[in-house]
N, CA and C of each residue as an Amber inpcrd file, in Angstrom:
protein
   696
 103.6060000  90.3840000 101.7350000 103.6980000  91.8630000 101.8100000
 105.3400000  91.5430000 101.5920000 106.2820000  92.5730000 100.7420000
 107.6520000  93.1410000 100.3390000 107.8050000  93.3810000 101.8470000
 109.0430000  92.2120000 102.4630000 109.4250000  92.7340000 103.3530000
 110.5050000  93.8680000 104.2590000 110.9290000  94.3560000 105.4570000
 110.8200000  95.7470000 104.6110000 112.3900000  95.8500000 105.3710000
 113.2500000  95.7760000 104.7370000 114.8090000  95.7510000 105.0750000
 114.9960000  96.6060000 106.8320000 115.6630000  96.4890000 107.6600000
 116.1590000  97.1270000 108.6230000 117.2250000  97.8800000 108.6600000
 116.7220000  99.0540000 108.5710000 118.5020000 100.3000000 108.8300000
 119.1880000 100.1700000 109.9130000 120.6650000  99.7630000 109.5970000
 121.7470000  99.0860000 110.7050000 122.0920000 100.3710000 111.2810000
 121.9090000 101.2430000 111.0080000 122.8070000 102.9580000 111.2070000
 122.0030000 103.6460000 111.4530000 122.4160000 104.4700000 112.3910000
 121.5250000 105.8180000 112.6710000 121.2490000 106.7910000 111.3340000
 120.2900000 107.3190000 111.3110000 120.5020000 108.6660000 110.7900000
 121.3950000 109.5900000 110.4920000 121.7460000 109.8310000 108.6380000
 122.7060000 110.0950000 108.5900000 123.0350000 111.9280000 108.5380000
 121.3830000 112.4360000 108.4840000 121.3100000 113.7060000 108.6380000
 122.4350000 114.4160000 109.6690000 122.9970000 115.7790000 108.9080000
 123.7320000 116.0360000 110.6700000 125.3450000 115.2670000 110.6010000
 125.8290000 115.8860000 111.8370000 127.4190000 115.1310000 111.9130000
 126.9930000 113.3380000 112.9990000 127.7920000 112.5260000 112.4930000
 127.9020000 111.2640000 113.1270000 128.7230000 111.3970000 113.9420000
 128.7690000 111.4460000 115.1150000 129.9970000 111.4880000 115.7920000
 131.3240000 111.9280000 115.4590000 131.0200000 113.1150000 114.6500000
 131.9320000 113.5760000 113.8950000 133.6870000 113.4090000 115.6200000
 134.7260000 113.2480000 114.1310000 135.9500000 113.1780000 115.1510000
 136.8970000 113.8880000 114.3680000 137.8540000 114.8850000 114.3490000
 138.8480000 115.4900000 113.5590000 140.0230000 114.7420000 113.9580000
 140.7950000 115.0100000 112.5900000 142.0370000 114.4620000 112.5330000
 142.3500000 115.3350000 111.4040000 144.1520000 114.9280000 111.8810000
 144.9630000 115.6720000 110.9060000 145.6620000 115.3440000 110.0040000
 145.4180000 113.7390000 109.6460000 145.1090000 112.7520000 108.1630000
 144.3950000 112.0080000 107.9880000 144.2960000 111.9010000 106.5420000
 142.7360000 111.3890000 106.5810000 142.7330000 109.5710000 106.8560000
 141.7960000 109.4480000 107.4100000 141.2770000 107.9950000 107.4480000
 142.0850000 106.8710000 106.3800000 142.5940000 106.2640000 106.4000000
 143.8400000 105.3150000 105.4360000 142.5740000 104.3770000 104.6660000
 141.0140000 104.3880000 105.1530000 140.3440000 103.8780000 103.8650000
 140.1150000 104.5400000 102.7670000 139.9880000 106.0240000 103.4910000
 139.6310000 107.3500000 102.0990000 140.7720000 107.6880000 101.2360000
 141.9550000 107.2280000 102.1670000 142.9540000 106.9900000 101.1640000
 143.0270000 106.0330000 100.2400000 143.3360000 104.9130000 100.5320000
 143.2250000 103.6420000 100.1140000 142.1170000 103.8140000  98.6800000
 140.4180000 104.2970000  98.7330000 139.8160000 104.7400000  98.0090000
 140.3820000 105.9450000  97.1620000 141.0260000 106.9050000  97.3050000
 141.4840000 108.2630000  96.4590000 142.1570000 107.3510000  95.7390000
 143.1500000 106.3380000  95.6610000 144.3910000 105.9540000  95.0140000
 143.7380000 104.9120000  94.1270000 142.7020000 104.3270000  94.8250000
 141.7270000 103.6790000  93.7540000 140.9740000 103.8400000  92.5280000
 140.5320000 105.1150000  92.8200000 138.9960000 105.3710000  91.4930000
 139.9780000 105.7680000  90.8680000 139.1050000 105.6960000  89.7410000
 140.1740000 106.5210000  88.6180000 139.2700000 108.3190000  88.4260000
 138.2170000 108.1230000  88.6910000 137.1390000 109.0110000  88.7010000
 136.6410000 109.8020000  89.6300000 136.3170000 111.2320000  89.9240000
 135.4530000 111.8320000  90.9680000 134.0430000 112.3080000  90.3140000
 132.7020000 112.3860000  91.2590000 132.2040000 113.2660000  91.1380000
 132.1730000 114.8310000  91.4160000 132.2780000 115.4350000  91.1510000
 132.1570000 116.9300000  91.6700000 131.4670000 117.4860000  91.5110000
 130.3970000 118.2590000  92.5630000 129.6980000 118.8250000  92.1510000
 129.4740000 120.4060000  93.2050000 129.3500000 121.2950000  92.2130000
 129.5600000 122.7610000  92.2750000 127.6460000 123.4840000  92.8230000
 127.6910000 124.2790000  92.9650000 126.4150000 125.3980000  93.0740000
 126.5080000 126.7210000  93.0910000 126.1430000 127.3170000  92.2390000
 125.5050000 128.6620000  92.0810000 123.7590000 128.8470000  91.6700000
 123.4420000 129.9110000  93.0010000 122.0760000 130.6240000  92.9990000
 121.3690000 129.1510000  93.3800000 121.4780000 128.3560000  93.8390000
 120.7630000 126.8330000  94.8290000 120.4750000 126.1110000  93.1350000
 121.2900000 126.5920000  92.2950000 121.2650000 125.0970000  91.3140000
 122.3520000 124.4470000  91.2950000 122.0770000 123.2400000  91.3320000
 123.1850000 122.7230000  91.3540000 123.9800000 121.6900000  90.0740000
 125.6650000 121.8660000  90.0060000 125.8880000 121.1840000  88.8650000
 126.7100000 120.2050000  88.8260000 126.7740000 118.7260000  88.0650000
 127.7130000 117.3730000  89.3030000 128.3590000 117.2220000  87.6060000
 129.7740000 116.9310000  87.5590000 130.1460000 116.5340000  86.8170000
 131.4590000 115.5280000  87.1890000 131.4830000 114.7030000  85.8960000
 132.5130000 113.5380000  86.5270000 133.7920000 113.6910000  86.0570000
 134.5500000 113.2050000  86.8220000 135.7650000 114.5040000  87.0670000
 137.4460000 113.0070000  86.6940000 138.6580000 113.5280000  85.6480000
 140.1510000 113.2450000  86.1650000 140.1340000 113.9110000  87.6280000
 141.1220000 113.2160000  88.2980000 141.8160000 113.8560000  89.2190000
 142.8340000 113.2490000  89.7580000 143.7110000 113.8170000  90.7160000
 144.5090000 113.4120000  91.0280000 144.7330000 113.4340000  92.6140000
 145.0200000 113.1930000  93.5000000 144.4170000 113.4710000  94.4670000
 146.4590000 113.1650000  95.3340000 147.0040000 113.6850000  96.1950000
 148.4460000 114.4140000  96.6540000 148.3770000 114.4720000  98.1070000
 149.1890000 113.6490000  98.5830000 149.0740000 114.3140000  99.9160000
 149.7270000 115.3640000 100.6030000 150.9170000 115.9740000  99.9500000
 151.4410000 116.8190000 100.3150000 151.7830000 117.2560000  98.9640000
 152.9200000 118.3060000  98.7690000 153.0160000 118.7260000  97.6410000
 154.2320000 120.1950000  98.1090000 155.0490000 120.1890000  97.5520000
 156.1470000 121.4720000  97.6730000 155.4410000 122.8070000  97.6020000
 153.9160000 122.6510000  97.5410000 153.0910000 123.9690000  97.5170000
 152.0700000 123.8460000  98.3530000 151.8230000 122.8130000  99.3570000
 150.9190000 122.6250000 100.2860000 151.5520000 121.2810000 101.2800000
 151.3460000 121.4240000 102.7010000 151.3370000 120.7850000 103.4310000
 150.6160000 119.2010000 103.9980000 149.2900000 119.5560000 103.3790000
 147.5200000 119.5590000 103.6660000 147.4110000 118.7050000 102.3430000
 146.8030000 117.6850000 102.4030000 146.3880000 116.7610000 101.0330000
 146.0010000 117.7240000 100.6400000 145.5120000 117.1320000  98.9230000
 145.0640000 118.3500000  98.4730000 144.4250000 117.7100000  97.4690000
 143.2710000 117.5850000  96.4770000 142.4130000 116.4880000  95.0450000
 142.9080000 117.7860000  93.9780000 143.8350000 117.5860000  92.6880000
 144.0610000 118.2910000  91.4400000 142.9560000 118.0760000  90.3250000
 142.4170000 118.8650000  90.0370000 141.3780000 118.7890000  88.9000000
 141.5250000 119.6140000  87.3850000 141.5050000 119.5090000  86.1780000
 141.8020000 120.1820000  85.5460000 140.3420000 120.7160000  84.5320000
 140.1100000 121.9530000  84.6360000 139.1380000 122.4160000  83.7950000
 139.0420000 123.3360000  82.5080000 138.1350000 123.3890000  81.5840000
 138.1520000 124.2800000  80.4320000 137.6280000 125.9290000  80.9450000
 137.8540000 126.9810000  80.9870000 137.7320000 128.1320000  81.5280000
 136.2140000 128.5970000  81.6330000 135.5490000 127.6140000  80.3310000
 134.1730000 128.6560000  79.9160000 133.7510000 127.9040000  79.8040000
 133.5540000 126.3010000  80.6900000 132.8210000 125.4880000  81.5700000
 131.5390000 125.8940000  82.5400000 130.6370000 125.4330000  82.9890000
 129.9490000 125.5190000  84.1780000 130.4690000 125.5990000  85.1370000
 131.6350000 124.1980000  85.7190000 131.7480000 124.2980000  86.2840000
 133.5020000 125.2910000  87.1270000 133.2350000 126.0570000  85.9720000
 134.8850000 127.3370000  86.5670000 133.7710000 128.3770000  86.8930000
 132.6340000 128.5950000  86.1070000 131.5680000 129.6930000  86.3880000
 131.1280000 129.7150000  87.7000000 130.5810000 128.2440000  88.5710000
 130.2900000 128.0620000  89.7600000 130.8650000 128.0160000  90.7300000
 132.4160000 127.3510000  90.4350000 133.8660000 127.9980000  91.2310000
 134.0560000 128.9960000  91.6060000 133.8310000 129.7700000  90.1930000
 134.8020000 131.1320000  90.7360000 133.7150000 132.0760000  92.0400000
 132.0840000 132.1260000  91.6560000 131.3840000 132.5700000  92.1970000
 130.8250000 131.7900000  93.8690000 131.6700000 130.0150000  93.8260000
 131.3640000 129.9020000  95.4130000 132.1150000 128.8570000  95.0810000
 132.8510000 128.9960000  96.1880000 134.3000000 127.5430000  96.1430000
 133.3760000 126.4710000  96.8120000 132.7710000 127.2510000  97.5300000
 132.6950000 125.8990000  98.1580000 132.1500000 124.5580000  97.3460000
 132.6380000 122.8840000  97.6690000 132.4110000 121.4110000  96.4290000
 132.2400000 120.4840000  97.5830000 131.7890000 120.0270000  96.7070000
 131.4630000 118.2820000  97.3850000 132.0730000 117.1480000  96.5720000
 132.7500000 116.1570000  96.5570000 132.8320000 115.3840000  96.0600000
 132.6940000 114.1020000  95.9470000 132.5330000 112.8390000  95.4450000
 131.6930000 112.0620000  95.6470000 132.7140000 111.2680000  94.9740000
 133.0980000 110.1850000  95.5220000 134.4340000 108.9910000  95.2220000
 133.7680000 107.3950000  95.7580000 134.2550000 106.6460000  94.6100000
 134.3630000 104.5640000  95.3520000 135.5760000 104.2890000  94.3360000
 135.4870000 102.8400000  94.8040000 136.3860000 102.3200000  93.4500000
 135.5810000 100.9690000  93.2160000 134.1280000 101.3080000  93.5280000
 133.1470000  99.9650000  93.2230000 133.5070000 100.2030000  91.8550000
 132.9300000  99.2010000  91.1010000 132.4800000  98.8140000  89.6030000
 131.3920000  98.5850000  89.7300000 131.0040000  99.7180000  88.8090000
 130.0270000 100.8510000  88.8970000 128.7450000 100.1610000  87.2320000
 129.3720000  99.3590000  86.5700000 128.5920000  98.4130000  85.4970000
 127.7250000  97.9960000  86.1870000 126.2880000  98.1230000  85.7540000
 124.7960000  97.3000000  86.0700000 124.9860000  96.0950000  85.5830000
 124.9790000  94.9820000  86.8930000 124.6090000  93.6320000  86.2240000
 123.2070000  93.8190000  85.2880000 122.9610000  93.0000000  84.3400000
 121.5950000  92.2710000  84.4570000 120.5260000  91.8440000  85.4440000
 118.7820000  92.1260000  85.2760000 118.5200000  91.0040000  86.1640000
 118.0260000  90.6280000  85.4490000 116.4290000  89.9590000  85.9540000
 115.5790000  89.0300000  85.2320000 114.6770000  89.9390000  84.4830000
 114.2920000  90.4090000  84.6700000 113.8740000  91.1390000  84.3290000
 114.0850000  92.5850000  83.2370000 115.6560000  92.8990000  83.0230000
 115.9620000  94.1600000  82.3420000 117.4930000  93.9220000  82.4270000
 117.9500000  94.0230000  80.8340000 118.5380000  93.5100000  79.9350000
 119.5780000  95.1030000  79.7810000 120.9850000  94.7680000  79.6980000
 121.5800000  95.5340000  79.4170000 121.2100000  96.8670000  77.6210000
 121.3290000  97.7230000  77.5130000 120.8910000  98.6430000  76.5460000
 121.8750000  99.0220000  76.0350000 121.6740000  99.8120000  74.7620000
 123.0750000 100.3550000  74.1600000 124.0490000  99.4250000  73.2540000
 124.8500000 100.1110000  73.1350000 126.5100000  99.9870000  72.1000000
 127.7350000  99.4720000  73.0850000 127.1210000 100.1690000  74.4950000
 128.2990000  99.4480000  75.7510000 128.6460000  98.2100000  75.6780000
 128.9530000  98.4660000  76.9970000 129.7540000  96.8400000  77.5190000
 128.5750000  95.5240000  76.6110000 129.3070000  94.1770000  75.9270000
 128.6200000  93.4200000  76.0040000 127.8290000  92.4380000  76.9930000
 126.7550000  92.0160000  76.6980000 125.6050000  91.3200000  77.4550000
 127.5450000  89.5390000  78.3060000 126.1170000  89.5620000  79.1050000
 127.7630000  88.4270000  80.0460000 127.4830000  86.8580000  79.3520000
 126.3580000  86.6240000  77.8010000 126.6500000  85.9570000  77.1320000
 127.3610000  85.8460000  76.1180000 128.3610000  86.8340000  76.2660000
 129.7560000  86.8890000  75.2190000 131.2750000  87.9700000  75.9310000
 130.6360000  87.8990000  77.3020000 131.6010000  88.2210000  77.9580000
 132.7430000  87.2200000  77.9280000 134.0040000  87.4640000  78.2580000
 135.1790000  86.3460000  78.9950000 135.5650000  86.4910000  79.6730000
 135.8180000  85.4330000  80.0780000 136.0540000  84.8990000  81.8260000
 136.4020000  86.0240000  82.8290000 137.6970000  87.0090000  81.8050000
 138.0830000  87.9410000  82.2690000 137.1490000  89.4450000  82.8090000
 136.4310000  89.4260000  81.8970000 135.6810000  90.5510000  81.2200000
 134.2850000  90.2370000  82.6870000 134.2520000  89.0500000  82.6360000
 133.5050000  88.9240000  83.8610000 133.7630000  88.9120000  85.4560000
 135.1610000  88.6980000  85.5470000 135.9150000  89.3300000  86.9550000
 135.6650000  90.4920000  87.1720000 136.0700000  91.3030000  86.1450000
 136.3700000  92.4670000  86.5800000 135.4060000  93.4900000  86.1710000
 133.7230000  92.8700000  85.9810000 132.4080000  93.8050000  85.5670000
 132.3090000  92.7650000  87.4780000 132.8700000  92.3810000  87.8750000
 131.8570000  91.6810000  89.1630000 132.7470000  91.9620000  90.6330000
 134.3460000  93.0570000  90.4040000 134.9780000  93.4270000  91.4150000
 134.3860000  93.4980000  92.8730000 133.3040000  94.3480000  92.6610000
 132.6480000  95.0430000  94.0060000 131.8950000  94.1070000  94.8480000
 132.6190000  92.9280000  94.2410000 131.7990000  91.8040000  95.1970000
 132.7310000  90.9810000  96.3970000 134.2890000  91.7190000  96.2960000
 134.7890000  91.5090000  96.8810000 135.8940000  92.2140000  97.1250000
 137.2600000  91.9020000  98.0150000 137.0160000  93.5690000  98.6120000
 138.3770000  94.9020000  98.3120000 138.0620000  95.1170000  97.2020000
 139.0870000  96.1150000  97.0550000 138.3430000  97.0270000  97.2300000
 137.4610000  97.5120000  97.8010000 137.0290000  98.5910000  98.3600000
 135.5710000  98.8220000  99.1430000 135.0490000  98.9490000 100.7150000
 133.9090000  98.3510000 100.7670000 132.8600000  99.8390000 101.3270000
 133.8980000 101.1460000 100.3250000 133.1030000 101.9330000 100.7780000
 133.1100000 103.5660000 100.0720000 132.4110000 104.4380000 100.4750000
 132.3510000 105.3890000  99.5190000 132.5960000 106.5070000 100.3630000
 133.1240000 107.7220000  99.4960000 133.4580000 108.6580000 100.6310000
 132.4860000 109.9840000  99.9220000 132.4340000 111.1740000 100.3460000
 131.8230000 111.8780000 100.2890000 132.6350000 113.2330000 101.0080000
 133.5900000 114.0400000 100.5410000 134.5670000 114.5430000 100.6860000
 134.2110000 116.7800000 100.4240000 134.0350000 117.4980000 101.5840000
 133.8440000 118.4630000 101.2480000 135.0530000 119.3700000 101.3460000
 134.8210000 120.2840000 100.3780000 135.8590000 121.2550000 100.3400000
 136.1350000 122.6010000  99.9400000 137.2700000 122.8040000  99.9680000
 137.5070000 124.4040000  98.8990000 137.9610000 124.6810000  97.8580000
 137.5730000 125.0550000  96.3040000 138.0230000 124.8010000  95.6080000
 138.7660000 126.3600000  95.1760000 139.8580000 126.4200000  94.6740000
 140.6290000 127.0180000  94.3430000 141.2180000 126.9610000  93.4310000
 141.3210000 128.1440000  91.8700000 142.2720000 128.6180000  90.5110000
 143.9340000 128.4230000  91.3220000 144.6740000 127.6000000  90.5210000
 146.1960000 127.7250000  90.9080000 146.9790000 129.0550000  89.3490000
 147.3380000 129.7300000  89.8710000 148.1930000 130.6290000  89.2010000
 148.6020000 130.4100000  87.5240000 147.7460000 131.0080000  86.4530000
 148.2060000 130.3990000  84.8480000 149.3970000 130.6470000  85.0130000
 150.2580000 129.8780000  84.2740000 151.6330000 130.4860000  84.3100000
 152.9690000 130.0770000  85.1580000 152.5810000 129.4790000  86.7550000
 153.7240000 129.9100000  87.1340000 153.9950000 128.4330000  87.3040000
 154.9090000 128.3490000  88.4310000 155.7900000 127.2050000  88.6590000
 155.2200000 126.6130000  89.4690000 153.6990000 126.7330000  90.4200000
 152.8260000 125.7020000  91.1380000 152.0370000 125.1920000  89.9150000
 151.0550000 125.9690000  88.6380000 150.6520000 125.6470000  87.9990000
 151.4180000 124.1460000  87.0850000 152.4410000 124.3710000  87.0350000
 153.3200000 123.5090000  86.0400000 153.5500000 122.5800000  86.8110000
 153.3940000 122.4060000  87.9150000 153.8660000 121.2850000  89.1740000
 152.4460000 120.3140000  89.2220000 151.5490000 121.0670000  89.2420000
 150.3080000 120.4420000  89.3540000 149.7770000 120.1460000  88.5430000
 149.5970000 120.6000000  87.2670000 150.1510000 120.0480000  86.0530000
 150.1880000 118.6670000  85.2600000 151.7460000 118.4560000  85.7120000
 152.5200000 118.1830000  85.5280000 152.1650000 116.1390000  86.6100000
 151.9070000 116.8820000  87.5580000 151.7680000 115.3130000  88.5080000
 149.8190000 115.0220000  88.1000000 149.3610000 115.7940000  87.9740000
 148.1010000 114.9070000  87.8260000 148.2560000 114.7730000  86.4850000
 149.1800000 115.1230000  85.3190000 149.1790000 114.3730000  83.7960000
 149.6010000 112.4910000  83.7630000 150.4370000 113.0020000  84.7210000
 151.5750000 111.8720000  84.9800000 150.5550000 110.6950000  86.2860000
 149.5040000 110.9160000  86.2480000 148.7860000 110.8710000  87.2730000
 147.5810000 109.9310000  86.9510000 147.0800000 110.4070000  85.4800000
 146.6430000 110.3000000  84.8690000 146.8280000 109.4270000  82.9580000
 147.9350000 109.1930000  82.7730000 148.7600000 108.3400000  82.3250000
 149.0050000 107.0780000  81.9260000 148.3120000 106.0020000  80.6140000
 148.0950000 104.5920000  81.3970000 148.3900000 104.0660000  80.2370000
 149.5160000 102.6240000  80.7530000 150.1370000 101.7520000  79.5320000
 148.7610000 101.0360000  79.1190000 148.5830000 100.6870000  77.5140000
 147.2720000 100.8760000  76.7730000 147.6980000  99.5020000  77.7660000
 148.7580000  97.9270000  77.9880000 148.4560000  97.0670000  78.9430000
 147.9970000  96.5430000  79.6250000 147.4540000  97.6560000  80.5350000
 146.5440000  97.7230000  82.1490000 145.1380000  98.4880000  81.5020000
 144.7760000  98.6150000  80.2030000 143.5220000  98.5140000  80.5400000
 142.5020000  97.6150000  79.0470000 141.4990000  96.9490000  79.4250000
 141.0670000  95.2580000  79.1390000 140.0890000  95.3320000  78.2130000
 139.9280000  97.0020000  78.4300000 138.7410000  96.8500000  76.6850000
 138.8220000  98.0050000  76.3320000 138.2660000  97.8180000  75.5510000
 138.8820000  99.0550000  74.1190000 137.0450000  98.8920000  73.6870000
 136.7270000 100.0180000  73.0450000 135.4700000 100.4770000  72.1090000
 135.8810000  99.8450000  70.8850000 136.9030000 100.6070000  70.1020000
 137.2890000  99.9910000  68.7820000 138.5250000  98.8070000  68.9410000
 138.7660000  98.3130000  67.9490000 139.8790000  97.1740000  67.9700000
 141.3590000  98.1210000  67.6670000 142.3610000  97.8380000  68.4710000
 143.6520000  99.0940000  68.4830000 143.3480000 100.0150000  69.4900000
 141.6840000 100.7860000  69.2570000 141.3740000 101.6780000  69.6850000
 141.9800000 102.3450000  71.3650000 142.4430000 102.5190000  72.9500000
 142.6040000 102.5260000  74.3060000 141.3300000 104.0090000  74.0630000
 140.0220000 104.0070000  74.9710000 140.6170000 105.0100000  75.4720000
 141.0110000 105.7570000  76.6040000 141.0780000 107.5040000  76.8800000
 141.9300000 107.9410000  77.6110000 141.4190000 108.1860000  78.7030000
 139.6010000 107.8500000  78.5430000 138.9170000 108.9410000  80.0080000
 139.1720000 110.3370000  79.7240000 139.3640000 110.6030000  78.0500000
 139.1350000 112.5880000  78.4650000 140.4340000 113.4510000  78.8360000
 141.3870000 112.2090000  79.1180000 142.2660000 112.5820000  79.5540000
 143.4850000 113.8540000  78.2410000 143.2980000 113.1820000  76.9560000
 143.5880000 114.1300000  75.7520000 142.9360000 115.9740000  75.7910000
 142.0040000 115.6620000  76.1390000 141.2010000 117.3150000  76.2850000
 141.3100000 117.2260000  77.5620000 141.0800000 116.9770000  78.6330000
 140.4390000 117.2270000  80.0150000 141.6510000 117.7660000  81.0440000
 142.4960000 117.0340000  80.3620000 143.8740000 117.3160000  81.0060000
 145.4420000 117.6880000  80.9450000 145.4860000 116.9840000  79.2220000
 146.8830000 117.3410000  78.2370000 146.2560000 118.6100000  77.5810000
 145.1980000 119.3530000  77.5100000 144.7960000 120.3320000  76.5580000
 145.5880000 122.0960000  77.3250000 145.8090000 122.5600000  76.0340000
 147.0410000 123.9600000  76.6640000 145.8410000 125.2660000  76.9300000
 144.5410000 125.2320000  77.0290000 143.5320000 125.7550000  77.5020000
 143.6110000 125.5410000  79.2520000 143.1180000 124.4330000  79.5670000
 142.7200000 124.0880000  80.9160000 143.7470000 124.9530000  82.4460000
 142.2330000 124.7610000  82.9790000 143.4490000 125.5660000  84.3630000
 142.7810000 124.3080000  85.2920000 144.0250000 125.1710000  86.4040000
 144.1780000 123.5600000  87.2820000 142.9670000 123.8800000  88.4340000
 142.7010000 123.0780000  89.5880000 141.9290000 122.8000000  90.2100000
 142.1360000 123.4860000  91.4380000 142.6790000 123.3560000  92.7530000
 143.0200000 122.7420000  93.5170000 141.6320000 122.8080000  94.3710000
 141.3690000 121.5860000  95.6670000 140.4760000 121.7170000  96.3440000
 140.9060000 121.4190000  97.9610000 141.2530000 122.1720000  98.7140000
 141.4920000 121.7560000  99.7840000 140.1240000 121.4050000 100.3260000
 140.8060000 119.9950000 101.4350000 140.1440000 119.2400000 102.0850000
 139.6140000 120.0010000 103.0290000 138.2080000 119.6960000 103.7500000
 137.5210000 120.3460000 105.3270000 136.7470000 119.4490000 105.6790000
 136.3670000 118.2580000 105.3730000 135.3740000 116.8340000 105.8720000
 135.3950000 115.8950000 104.7500000 135.1990000 114.9090000 105.7900000
 135.1500000 112.9950000 105.6470000 133.7480000 113.0270000 105.4090000
 132.8110000 112.4770000 104.9170000 131.9390000 111.4150000 105.4570000
 131.8930000 110.3360000 104.1710000 132.1640000 109.3760000 105.7930000
 132.4960000 107.6210000 105.2940000 130.9470000 106.6560000 105.2240000
 130.7750000 106.5190000 104.0590000 129.6220000 105.0090000 103.4910000
 130.1780000 104.2380000 103.7370000 129.9600000 102.8210000 104.6940000
 130.1850000 101.8200000 103.9940000 128.9940000 100.5500000 102.8250000
 128.9220000  99.7130000 103.2420000 127.6230000  99.4220000 101.7070000
 126.4300000  98.8910000 103.1190000 126.9430000  98.7400000 104.5620000
 126.0610000  98.4460000 105.4500000 125.3100000  98.9090000 105.6460000
 125.1940000 100.5490000 105.1360000 124.6470000 101.5710000 106.0460000
 125.2660000 102.5880000 107.0690000 126.2640000 102.3840000 107.5000000
 127.0950000 102.7240000 108.3690000 128.0190000 103.9890000 107.9370000
 127.4310000 105.5150000 108.8680000 128.2280000 106.1360000 108.1190000
 129.0380000 107.1580000 109.1480000 130.5820000 107.8280000 109.1400000
 131.4310000 108.2610000 109.8720000 132.1510000 109.4200000 109.2180000
 131.6430000 110.5820000 110.5720000 132.1090000 112.1330000 109.6240000
 133.2630000 112.1540000 110.1620000 134.3110000 112.4010000 109.9730000
 135.1180000 113.8440000 110.0810000 135.6050000 114.9840000 109.8840000
 136.4140000 115.4790000 110.4910000 136.6000000 117.3290000 110.1040000
 137.9050000 117.1280000 109.5680000 138.5820000 117.6240000 108.9250000
 139.9090000 117.9140000 108.8790000 140.7480000 119.2140000 108.8610000
 141.8170000 119.0740000 110.1430000 142.3950000 119.7640000 110.3410000
 143.9790000 120.2790000 110.4860000 144.4140000 121.2860000 110.0850000
 146.0850000 121.1940000 109.7330000 146.3430000 120.8610000 110.8820000
 147.8860000 119.8200000 110.4900000 148.1990000 119.8460000 112.1470000
 149.0620000 121.3300000 112.0320000 149.1030000 121.9040000 112.1590000
 149.6620000 122.8310000 112.5880000 149.0440000 124.0060000 113.2590000
 147.6230000 123.0320000 113.6780000 146.8700000 124.1540000 114.0010000
 145.7080000 123.5190000 115.1250000 147.0060000 122.8490000 116.2730000
 146.6970000 122.3520000 117.3820000 146.3710000 121.0560000 117.2980000
 146.4000000 120.0920000 116.7290000 145.7860000 118.8590000 116.7290000
 147.1140000 118.1130000 117.4940000 146.6960000 117.0360000 118.7020000
 148.1220000 116.5650000 118.7370000 147.5740000 115.1190000 118.6980000
 149.0290000 113.5780000 117.6880000 149.3810000 112.7190000 117.4150000
 148.1730000 112.7190000 116.2700000 147.8790000 114.0120000 115.2980000
 146.6360000 113.2960000 114.9850000 144.7070000 113.3810000 114.7820000
 145.1020000 113.6420000 116.0750000 143.3960000 113.8990000 116.3870000
 143.2650000 114.4130000 118.1160000 141.8460000 115.0860000 117.7770000
 141.3710000 115.7580000 119.0130000 140.5530000 115.1750000 120.3930000
């Protein structure tokens, strides 16, 4: 009989010893600074929608003293329709390497990453970094999304910050789909496109889950709403 793995953490439904803070936990900040993409969940009429997004984390800005997450989207996208109808969103971010290694009964399919027999030692190292200490958590962030008014200095500021954060040196990207071609992660059309709209997410709460199953909850309250020394 297959051995059942015991649960080391209490059930994660509801709030797990929720703490109130005016500063994001350091491991969440590290996760946001290390990861390249996040998953954005929106919902309208009880129909959820998930998108993979480029993003930029800003701890503060000339337009906000609170941390925000910057994204851009096509105004005709499904997520845009959902955000206008329902600004409540959930974000999932982690910096674990998510490439699935082969198992005894399964080999990777398709024309994506090469099999282990064709990988260089550098590729093997990078694909297995999730076994080391890049990060040991994922963060689920709840917040309220809002569109930055188009054509304003505020929009230009956030767009410039987002573009800079998603512009990478070719030398820093070890893999390319074709020789001499480095993928930009959608930067050209999803970030730099002329028609895209800038979306900000104000962070309301954070749930941290680690690889051991431990869950911690944080409620974010700006400093000017009465917290003392960042906590309550």
